[in-house]
Amino acid sequence: MKFIALLFTILSSCCAVKQHAYTATSTAEYEYINTVRLMVACTHGAHVGTGVIMSYKYVLTAKHVATCGEGQEPPLVIMAFDLNRKQFPMKINLHSPTQDVTRLEIKGDAKFKTYARFNFEGNQPIGEPVCTVGGDDVTFMVRKCGEITPSSESYFYSTIPIVPGNSGSGLWDATGAVIGINVRGRWNPVGEKITLTVPITLVMDLFTDIYPTQHL
């Protein structure tokens, strides 16, 4: 456990948000302040991911970010870092039984100061502009944008290339609402890397106990 504590001390000391330009009311700022970096320690090492603040106590992320691999023990430590680098010890609260998405909960009495707005309608037209905030590496969160592309599956595909550390980030529409959680990358027929996103409508089971029914 001393090794794990030292690891997180080193990582947290270097975590920062890359400089980005936005006004106080811009969609980009809203995306940044409602996104957290996740650092997960397992017995065989540590990895980094991203999550979206879904309420004052909960974070939504890709299931594989918050776990240590198939058949492995639960994580030793899960730590969330907000835009101001404040640390929040987390625990797994609930897995979606049908999709690769997990809900994390803050340990103790701490609370996030803000949380994201979600779009539960589910109808996203091809070509709609979308953005994501996530991790290109251990130390930075960056914003990348693209558009919804055609898909034969029930997921969203977008032209935003997913990279290590980006898993679990939100897919945001032009209004500043989260429409899905990015879970993995794929290659399209012409060899371009694209992002596969689980729509929020497919993980409603993670919202029903904390969101008023009329909002879902």
PDB file of N, CA, C and O in Angstrom, residues 5-70:
ATOM      1  N   ALA A   5       0.377   4.458  -2.474  1.00  0.00           N
ATOM      2  CA  ALA A   5       0.284   5.842  -1.999  1.00  0.00           C
ATOM      3  C   ALA A   5       1.324   6.713  -2.668  1.00  0.00           C
ATOM      4  O   ALA A   5       1.043   7.852  -3.069  1.00  0.00           O
ATOM      5  N   LEU A   6       2.544   6.208  -2.788  1.00  0.00           N
ATOM      6  CA  LEU A   6       3.614   6.969  -3.445  1.00  0.00           C
ATOM      7  C   LEU A   6       3.286   7.205  -4.904  1.00  0.00           C
ATOM      8  O   LEU A   6       3.495   8.302  -5.433  1.00  0.00           O
ATOM      9  N   LEU A   7       2.748   6.177  -5.581  1.00  0.00           N
ATOM     10  CA  LEU A   7       2.388   6.301  -6.991  1.00  0.00           C
ATOM     11  C   LEU A   7       1.383   7.411  -7.200  1.00  0.00           C
ATOM     12  O   LEU A   7       1.541   8.263  -8.080  1.00  0.00           O
ATOM     13  N   PHE A   8       0.351   7.436  -6.376  1.00  0.00           N
ATOM     14  CA  PHE A   8      -0.680   8.454  -6.551  1.00  0.00           C
ATOM     15  C   PHE A   8      -0.181   9.842  -6.166  1.00  0.00           C
ATOM     16  O   PHE A   8      -0.621  10.842  -6.729  1.00  0.00           O
ATOM     17  N   THR A   9       0.733   9.908  -5.227  1.00  0.00           N
ATOM     18  CA  THR A   9       1.321  11.208  -4.875  1.00  0.00           C
ATOM     19  C   THR A   9       2.078  11.784  -6.063  1.00  0.00           C
ATOM     20  O   THR A   9       1.960  12.962  -6.394  1.00  0.00           O
ATOM     21  N   ILE A  10       2.848  10.929  -6.737  1.00  0.00           N
ATOM     22  CA  ILE A  10       3.622  11.372  -7.904  1.00  0.00           C
ATOM     23  C   ILE A  10       2.695  11.790  -9.035  1.00  0.00           C
ATOM     24  O   ILE A  10       2.861  12.844  -9.649  1.00  0.00           O
ATOM     25  N   LEU A  11       1.700  10.949  -9.301  1.00  0.00           N
ATOM     26  CA  LEU A  11       0.798  11.245 -10.410  1.00  0.00           C
ATOM     27  C   LEU A  11      -0.014  12.495 -10.153  1.00  0.00           C
ATOM     28  O   LEU A  11      -0.195  13.331 -11.028  1.00  0.00           O
ATOM     29  N   SER A  12      -0.521  12.642  -8.932  1.00  0.00           N
ATOM     30  CA  SER A  12      -1.354  13.808  -8.640  1.00  0.00           C
ATOM     31  C   SER A  12      -0.557  15.094  -8.680  1.00  0.00           C
ATOM     32  O   SER A  12      -1.069  16.149  -9.034  1.00  0.00           O
ATOM     33  N   SER A  13       0.725  15.032  -8.324  1.00  0.00           N
ATOM     34  CA  SER A  13       1.550  16.236  -8.339  1.00  0.00           C
ATOM     35  C   SER A  13       1.820  16.733  -9.741  1.00  0.00           C
ATOM     36  O   SER A  13       2.094  17.910  -9.959  1.00  0.00           O
ATOM     37  N   CYS A  14       1.727  15.826 -10.744  1.00  0.00           N
ATOM     38  CA  CYS A  14       2.022  16.241 -12.109  1.00  0.00           C
ATOM     39  C   CYS A  14       0.754  16.478 -12.915  1.00  0.00           C
ATOM     40  O   CYS A  14       0.819  16.941 -14.037  1.00  0.00           O
ATOM     41  N   CYS A  15      -0.393  16.168 -12.345  1.00  0.00           N
ATOM     42  CA  CYS A  15      -1.630  16.327 -13.104  1.00  0.00           C
ATOM     43  C   CYS A  15      -1.959  17.792 -13.272  1.00  0.00           C
ATOM     44  O   CYS A  15      -1.962  18.561 -12.321  1.00  0.00           O
ATOM     45  N   ALA A  16      -2.272  18.173 -14.475  1.00  0.00           N
ATOM     46  CA  ALA A  16      -2.653  19.548 -14.776  1.00  0.00           C
ATOM     47  C   ALA A  16      -3.552  19.536 -15.979  1.00  0.00           C
ATOM     48  O   ALA A  16      -3.621  18.553 -16.697  1.00  0.00           O
ATOM     49  N   VAL A  17      -4.236  20.628 -16.181  1.00  0.00           N
ATOM     50  CA  VAL A  17      -5.103  20.756 -17.344  1.00  0.00           C
ATOM     51  C   VAL A  17      -4.413  21.617 -18.374  1.00  0.00           C
ATOM     52  O   VAL A  17      -3.977  22.726 -18.080  1.00  0.00           O
ATOM     53  N   LYS A  18      -4.271  21.088 -19.574  1.00  0.00           N
ATOM     54  CA  LYS A  18      -3.612  21.836 -20.633  1.00  0.00           C
ATOM     55  C   LYS A  18      -4.360  23.150 -20.884  1.00  0.00           C
ATOM     56  O   LYS A  18      -5.577  23.224 -20.803  1.00  0.00           O
ATOM     57  N   GLN A  19      -3.629  24.180 -21.208  1.00  0.00           N
ATOM     58  CA  GLN A  19      -4.241  25.478 -21.446  1.00  0.00           C
ATOM     59  C   GLN A  19      -5.241  25.407 -22.593  1.00  0.00           C
ATOM     60  O   GLN A  19      -4.985  24.812 -23.625  1.00  0.00           O
ATOM     61  N   HIS A  20      -6.398  26.010 -22.381  1.00  0.00           N
ATOM     62  CA  HIS A  20      -7.417  26.036 -23.414  1.00  0.00           C
ATOM     63  C   HIS A  20      -8.146  27.367 -23.315  1.00  0.00           C
ATOM     64  O   HIS A  20      -8.237  27.957 -22.254  1.00  0.00           O
ATOM     65  N   ALA A  21      -8.632  27.844 -24.446  1.00  0.00           N
ATOM     66  CA  ALA A  21      -9.286  29.153 -24.474  1.00  0.00           C
ATOM     67  C   ALA A  21     -10.798  28.986 -24.508  1.00  0.00           C
ATOM     68  O   ALA A  21     -11.340  28.286 -25.355  1.00  0.00           O
ATOM     69  N   TYR A  22     -11.468  29.620 -23.542  1.00  0.00           N
ATOM     70  CA  TYR A  22     -12.926  29.634 -23.575  1.00  0.00           C
ATOM     71  C   TYR A  22     -13.421  30.778 -22.706  1.00  0.00           C
ATOM     72  O   TYR A  22     -12.723  31.284 -21.840  1.00  0.00           O
ATOM     73  N   THR A  23     -14.662  31.187 -22.941  1.00  0.00           N
ATOM     74  CA  THR A  23     -15.266  32.227 -22.119  1.00  0.00           C
ATOM     75  C   THR A  23     -15.953  31.575 -20.938  1.00  0.00           C
ATOM     76  O   THR A  23     -16.115  30.358 -20.877  1.00  0.00           O
ATOM     77  N   ALA A  24     -16.390  32.390 -20.011  1.00  0.00           N
ATOM     78  CA  ALA A  24     -16.997  31.877 -18.783  1.00  0.00           C
ATOM     79  C   ALA A  24     -18.300  31.131 -19.055  1.00  0.00           C
ATOM     80  O   ALA A  24     -18.764  30.369 -18.219  1.00  0.00           O
ATOM     81  N   THR A  25     -18.902  31.361 -20.196  1.00  0.00           N
ATOM     82  CA  THR A  25     -20.192  30.733 -20.480  1.00  0.00           C
ATOM     83  C   THR A  25     -20.113  29.721 -21.617  1.00  0.00           C
ATOM     84  O   THR A  25     -21.132  29.260 -22.097  1.00  0.00           O
ATOM     85  N   SER A  26     -18.929  29.386 -22.055  1.00  0.00           N
ATOM     86  CA  SER A  26     -18.804  28.526 -23.216  1.00  0.00           C
ATOM     87  C   SER A  26     -19.087  27.066 -22.880  1.00  0.00           C
ATOM     88  O   SER A  26     -18.952  26.623 -21.744  1.00  0.00           O
ATOM     89  N   THR A  27     -19.474  26.307 -23.906  1.00  0.00           N
ATOM     90  CA  THR A  27     -19.690  24.871 -23.761  1.00  0.00           C
ATOM     91  C   THR A  27     -18.410  24.169 -23.347  1.00  0.00           C
ATOM     92  O   THR A  27     -18.420  23.245 -22.534  1.00  0.00           O
ATOM     93  N   ALA A  28     -17.277  24.623 -23.881  1.00  0.00           N
ATOM     94  CA  ALA A  28     -15.999  23.980 -23.558  1.00  0.00           C
ATOM     95  C   ALA A  28     -15.710  24.024 -22.062  1.00  0.00           C
ATOM     96  O   ALA A  28     -15.265  23.040 -21.476  1.00  0.00           O
ATOM     97  N   GLU A  29     -15.952  25.158 -21.443  1.00  0.00           N
ATOM     98  CA  GLU A  29     -15.696  25.252 -20.004  1.00  0.00           C
ATOM     99  C   GLU A  29     -16.591  24.283 -19.249  1.00  0.00           C
ATOM    100  O   GLU A  29     -16.153  23.613 -18.307  1.00  0.00           O
ATOM    101  N   TYR A  30     -17.842  24.190 -19.660  1.00  0.00           N
ATOM    102  CA  TYR A  30     -18.784  23.289 -19.004  1.00  0.00           C
ATOM    103  C   TYR A  30     -18.294  21.852 -19.103  1.00  0.00           C
ATOM    104  O   TYR A  30     -18.393  21.078 -18.151  1.00  0.00           O
ATOM    105  N   GLU A  31     -17.760  21.497 -20.248  1.00  0.00           N
ATOM    106  CA  GLU A  31     -17.234  20.141 -20.435  1.00  0.00           C
ATOM    107  C   GLU A  31     -16.048  19.879 -19.508  1.00  0.00           C
ATOM    108  O   GLU A  31     -15.953  18.811 -18.897  1.00  0.00           O
ATOM    109  N   TYR A  32     -15.149  20.849 -19.409  1.00  0.00           N
ATOM    110  CA  TYR A  32     -13.964  20.661 -18.570  1.00  0.00           C
ATOM    111  C   TYR A  32     -14.315  20.529 -17.092  1.00  0.00           C
ATOM    112  O   TYR A  32     -13.792  19.655 -16.395  1.00  0.00           O
ATOM    113  N   ILE A  33     -15.173  21.402 -16.592  1.00  0.00           N
ATOM    114  CA  ILE A  33     -15.435  21.398 -15.149  1.00  0.00           C
ATOM    115  C   ILE A  33     -16.259  20.190 -14.716  1.00  0.00           C
ATOM    116  O   ILE A  33     -16.308  19.872 -13.530  1.00  0.00           O
ATOM    117  N   ASN A  34     -16.871  19.506 -15.659  1.00  0.00           N
ATOM    118  CA  ASN A  34     -17.669  18.327 -15.317  1.00  0.00           C
ATOM    119  C   ASN A  34     -16.996  17.028 -15.738  1.00  0.00           C
ATOM    120  O   ASN A  34     -17.642  15.981 -15.810  1.00  0.00           O
ATOM    121  N   THR A  35     -15.704  17.091 -16.018  1.00  0.00           N
ATOM    122  CA  THR A  35     -14.914  15.917 -16.371  1.00  0.00           C
ATOM    123  C   THR A  35     -13.838  15.697 -15.315  1.00  0.00           C
ATOM    124  O   THR A  35     -13.244  16.653 -14.827  1.00  0.00           O
ATOM    125  N   VAL A  36     -13.602  14.454 -14.939  1.00  0.00           N
ATOM    126  CA  VAL A  36     -12.549  14.128 -13.983  1.00  0.00           C
ATOM    127  C   VAL A  36     -11.561  13.150 -14.607  1.00  0.00           C
ATOM    128  O   VAL A  36     -11.906  12.377 -15.503  1.00  0.00           O
ATOM    129  N   ARG A  37     -10.327  13.220 -14.164  1.00  0.00           N
ATOM    130  CA  ARG A  37      -9.325  12.212 -14.504  1.00  0.00           C
ATOM    131  C   ARG A  37      -9.425  11.117 -13.469  1.00  0.00           C
ATOM    132  O   ARG A  37      -9.596  11.390 -12.280  1.00  0.00           O
ATOM    133  N   LEU A  38      -9.328   9.882 -13.892  1.00  0.00           N
ATOM    134  CA  LEU A  38      -9.396   8.740 -12.987  1.00  0.00           C
ATOM    135  C   LEU A  38      -8.083   7.993 -13.006  1.00  0.00           C
ATOM    136  O   LEU A  38      -7.561   7.683 -14.082  1.00  0.00           O
ATOM    137  N   MET A  39      -7.533   7.719 -11.847  1.00  0.00           N
ATOM    138  CA  MET A  39      -6.329   6.917 -11.715  1.00  0.00           C
ATOM    139  C   MET A  39      -6.665   5.695 -10.884  1.00  0.00           C
ATOM    140  O   MET A  39      -7.185   5.812  -9.771  1.00  0.00           O
ATOM    141  N   VAL A  40      -6.407   4.532 -11.443  1.00  0.00           N
ATOM    142  CA  VAL A  40      -6.839   3.271 -10.839  1.00  0.00           C
ATOM    143  C   VAL A  40      -5.615   2.396 -10.584  1.00  0.00           C
ATOM    144  O   VAL A  40      -4.848   2.099 -11.506  1.00  0.00           O
ATOM    145  N   ALA A  41      -5.430   1.987  -9.332  1.00  0.00           N
ATOM    146  CA  ALA A  41      -4.297   1.148  -8.957  1.00  0.00           C
ATOM    147  C   ALA A  41      -4.759  -0.291  -8.777  1.00  0.00           C
ATOM    148  O   ALA A  41      -5.723  -0.563  -8.054  1.00  0.00           O
ATOM    149  N   CYS A  42      -4.067  -1.207  -9.431  1.00  0.00           N
ATOM    150  CA  CYS A  42      -4.344  -2.635  -9.317  1.00  0.00           C
ATOM    151  C   CYS A  42      -3.082  -3.330  -8.809  1.00  0.00           C
ATOM    152  O   CYS A  42      -2.016  -2.723  -8.730  1.00  0.00           O
ATOM    153  N   THR A  43      -3.195  -4.587  -8.474  1.00  0.00           N
ATOM    154  CA  THR A  43      -2.031  -5.306  -7.949  1.00  0.00           C
ATOM    155  C   THR A  43      -0.909  -5.404  -8.971  1.00  0.00           C
ATOM    156  O   THR A  43       0.261  -5.497  -8.614  1.00  0.00           O
ATOM    157  N   HIS A  44      -1.256  -5.362 -10.266  1.00  0.00           N
ATOM    158  CA  HIS A  44      -0.244  -5.503 -11.311  1.00  0.00           C
ATOM    159  C   HIS A  44       0.161  -4.169 -11.923  1.00  0.00           C
ATOM    160  O   HIS A  44       0.892  -4.142 -12.907  1.00  0.00           O
ATOM    161  N   GLY A  45      -0.300  -3.053 -11.355  1.00  0.00           N
ATOM    162  CA  GLY A  45       0.071  -1.750 -11.890  1.00  0.00           C
ATOM    163  C   GLY A  45      -1.076  -0.768 -11.807  1.00  0.00           C
ATOM    164  O   GLY A  45      -2.093  -1.028 -11.164  1.00  0.00           O
ATOM    165  N   ALA A  46      -0.925   0.366 -12.475  1.00  0.00           N
ATOM    166  CA  ALA A  46      -1.942   1.412 -12.442  1.00  0.00           C
ATOM    167  C   ALA A  46      -2.259   1.867 -13.856  1.00  0.00           C
ATOM    168  O   ALA A  46      -1.434   1.755 -14.759  1.00  0.00           O
ATOM    169  N   HIS A  47      -3.482   2.376 -14.059  1.00  0.00           N
ATOM    170  CA  HIS A  47      -3.854   2.934 -15.354  1.00  0.00           C
ATOM    171  C   HIS A  47      -4.707   4.175 -15.158  1.00  0.00           C
ATOM    172  O   HIS A  47      -5.177   4.463 -14.056  1.00  0.00           O
ATOM    173  N   VAL A  48      -4.872   4.902 -16.247  1.00  0.00           N
ATOM    174  CA  VAL A  48      -5.540   6.199 -16.220  1.00  0.00           C
ATOM    175  C   VAL A  48      -6.750   6.178 -17.136  1.00  0.00           C
ATOM    176  O   VAL A  48      -6.728   5.566 -18.205  1.00  0.00           O
ATOM    177  N   GLY A  49      -7.804   6.842 -16.723  1.00  0.00           N
ATOM    178  CA  GLY A  49      -8.996   6.976 -17.549  1.00  0.00           C
ATOM    179  C   GLY A  49      -9.661   8.317 -17.296  1.00  0.00           C
ATOM    180  O   GLY A  49      -9.063   9.222 -16.697  1.00  0.00           O
ATOM    181  N   THR A  50     -10.885   8.431 -17.730  1.00  0.00           N
ATOM    182  CA  THR A  50     -11.631   9.678 -17.637  1.00  0.00           C
ATOM    183  C   THR A  50     -13.051   9.362 -17.187  1.00  0.00           C
ATOM    184  O   THR A  50     -13.536   8.249 -17.378  1.00  0.00           O
ATOM    185  N   GLY A  51     -13.717  10.316 -16.586  1.00  0.00           N
ATOM    186  CA  GLY A  51     -15.098  10.122 -16.167  1.00  0.00           C
ATOM    187  C   GLY A  51     -15.882  11.413 -16.246  1.00  0.00           C
ATOM    188  O   GLY A  51     -15.308  12.506 -16.344  1.00  0.00           O
ATOM    189  N   VAL A  52     -17.201  11.299 -16.196  1.00  0.00           N
ATOM    190  CA  VAL A  52     -18.104  12.446 -16.232  1.00  0.00           C
ATOM    191  C   VAL A  52     -18.842  12.539 -14.895  1.00  0.00           C
ATOM    192  O   VAL A  52     -19.374  11.531 -14.407  1.00  0.00           O
ATOM    193  N   ILE A  53     -18.860  13.709 -14.299  1.00  0.00           N
ATOM    194  CA  ILE A  53     -19.571  13.904 -13.035  1.00  0.00           C
ATOM    195  C   ILE A  53     -21.069  13.882 -13.311  1.00  0.00           C
ATOM    196  O   ILE A  53     -21.593  14.728 -14.034  1.00  0.00           O
ATOM    197  N   MET A  54     -21.783  12.893 -12.753  1.00  0.00           N
ATOM    198  CA  MET A  54     -23.207  12.741 -13.033  1.00  0.00           C
ATOM    199  C   MET A  54     -24.098  13.263 -11.908  1.00  0.00           C
ATOM    200  O   MET A  54     -25.301  13.446 -12.100  1.00  0.00           O
ATOM    201  N   SER A  55     -23.539  13.479 -10.723  1.00  0.00           N
ATOM    202  CA  SER A  55     -24.252  14.093  -9.608  1.00  0.00           C
ATOM    203  C   SER A  55     -23.212  14.557  -8.610  1.00  0.00           C
ATOM    204  O   SER A  55     -22.006  14.408  -8.849  1.00  0.00           O
ATOM    205  N   TYR A  56     -23.638  15.107  -7.489  1.00  0.00           N
ATOM    206  CA  TYR A  56     -22.682  15.599  -6.504  1.00  0.00           C
ATOM    207  C   TYR A  56     -21.829  14.493  -5.900  1.00  0.00           C
ATOM    208  O   TYR A  56     -20.782  14.757  -5.316  1.00  0.00           O
ATOM    209  N   LYS A  57     -22.252  13.237  -6.042  1.00  0.00           N
ATOM    210  CA  LYS A  57     -21.532  12.117  -5.437  1.00  0.00           C
ATOM    211  C   LYS A  57     -21.033  11.075  -6.438  1.00  0.00           C
ATOM    212  O   LYS A  57     -20.229  10.216  -6.071  1.00  0.00           O
ATOM    213  N   TYR A  58     -21.499  11.119  -7.688  1.00  0.00           N
ATOM    214  CA  TYR A  58     -21.258  10.012  -8.602  1.00  0.00           C
ATOM    215  C   TYR A  58     -20.533  10.441  -9.875  1.00  0.00           C
ATOM    216  O   TYR A  58     -20.683  11.571 -10.351  1.00  0.00           O
ATOM    217  N   VAL A  59     -19.778   9.482 -10.415  1.00  0.00           N
ATOM    218  CA  VAL A  59     -19.061   9.658 -11.682  1.00  0.00           C
ATOM    219  C   VAL A  59     -19.425   8.501 -12.600  1.00  0.00           C
ATOM    220  O   VAL A  59     -19.537   7.360 -12.161  1.00  0.00           O
ATOM    221  N   LEU A  60     -19.600   8.802 -13.873  1.00  0.00           N
ATOM    222  CA  LEU A  60     -19.890   7.794 -14.891  1.00  0.00           C
ATOM    223  C   LEU A  60     -18.625   7.569 -15.716  1.00  0.00           C
ATOM    224  O   LEU A  60     -17.980   8.528 -16.141  1.00  0.00           O
ATOM    225  N   THR A  61     -18.265   6.310 -15.951  1.00  0.00           N
ATOM    226  CA  THR A  61     -17.067   6.013 -16.734  1.00  0.00           C
ATOM    227  C   THR A  61     -17.227   4.665 -17.424  1.00  0.00           C
ATOM    228  O   THR A  61     -18.205   3.942 -17.191  1.00  0.00           O
ATOM    229  N   ALA A  62     -16.278   4.321 -18.282  1.00  0.00           N
ATOM    230  CA  ALA A  62     -16.282   3.013 -18.918  1.00  0.00           C
ATOM    231  C   ALA A  62     -15.924   1.949 -17.879  1.00  0.00           C
ATOM    232  O   ALA A  62     -15.078   2.167 -17.014  1.00  0.00           O
ATOM    233  N   LYS A  63     -16.574   0.808 -17.972  1.00  0.00           N
ATOM    234  CA  LYS A  63     -16.373  -0.253 -16.976  1.00  0.00           C
ATOM    235  C   LYS A  63     -14.922  -0.700 -16.898  1.00  0.00           C
ATOM    236  O   LYS A  63     -14.384  -0.922 -15.810  1.00  0.00           O
ATOM    237  N   HIS A  64     -14.256  -0.813 -18.053  1.00  0.00           N
ATOM    238  CA  HIS A  64     -12.880  -1.321 -18.022  1.00  0.00           C
ATOM    239  C   HIS A  64     -11.905  -0.339 -17.387  1.00  0.00           C
ATOM    240  O   HIS A  64     -10.816  -0.733 -16.972  1.00  0.00           O
ATOM    241  N   VAL A  65     -12.287   0.946 -17.308  1.00  0.00           N
ATOM    242  CA  VAL A  65     -11.435   1.922 -16.624  1.00  0.00           C
ATOM    243  C   VAL A  65     -11.398   1.633 -15.126  1.00  0.00           C
ATOM    244  O   VAL A  65     -10.348   1.726 -14.480  1.00  0.00           O
ATOM    245  N   ALA A  66     -12.542   1.263 -14.558  1.00  0.00           N
ATOM    246  CA  ALA A  66     -12.675   1.105 -13.113  1.00  0.00           C
ATOM    247  C   ALA A  66     -12.410  -0.312 -12.629  1.00  0.00           C
ATOM    248  O   ALA A  66     -12.618  -0.610 -11.457  1.00  0.00           O
ATOM    249  N   THR A  67     -11.960  -1.193 -13.506  1.00  0.00           N
ATOM    250  CA  THR A  67     -11.673  -2.567 -13.115  1.00  0.00           C
ATOM    251  C   THR A  67     -10.234  -2.913 -13.472  1.00  0.00           C
ATOM    252  O   THR A  67      -9.553  -2.159 -14.172  1.00  0.00           O
ATOM    253  N   CYS A  68      -9.792  -4.075 -13.009  1.00  0.00           N
ATOM    254  CA  CYS A  68      -8.401  -4.472 -13.205  1.00  0.00           C
ATOM    255  C   CYS A  68      -8.223  -5.566 -14.236  1.00  0.00           C
ATOM    256  O   CYS A  68      -7.152  -6.147 -14.353  1.00  0.00           O
ATOM    257  N   GLY A  69      -9.258  -5.851 -14.992  1.00  0.00           N
ATOM    258  CA  GLY A  69      -9.162  -6.881 -16.011  1.00  0.00           C
ATOM    259  C   GLY A  69      -9.997  -8.092 -15.660  1.00  0.00           C
ATOM    260  O   GLY A  69     -10.377  -8.309 -14.505  1.00  0.00           O
ATOM    261  N   GLU A  70     -10.302  -8.875 -16.655  1.00  0.00           N
ATOM    262  CA  GLU A  70     -11.141 -10.049 -16.492  1.00  0.00           C
ATOM    263  C   GLU A  70     -10.516 -11.022 -15.487  1.00  0.00           C
ATOM    264  O   GLU A  70      -9.366 -11.418 -15.608  1.00  0.00           O
TER     265      GLU A  70
END
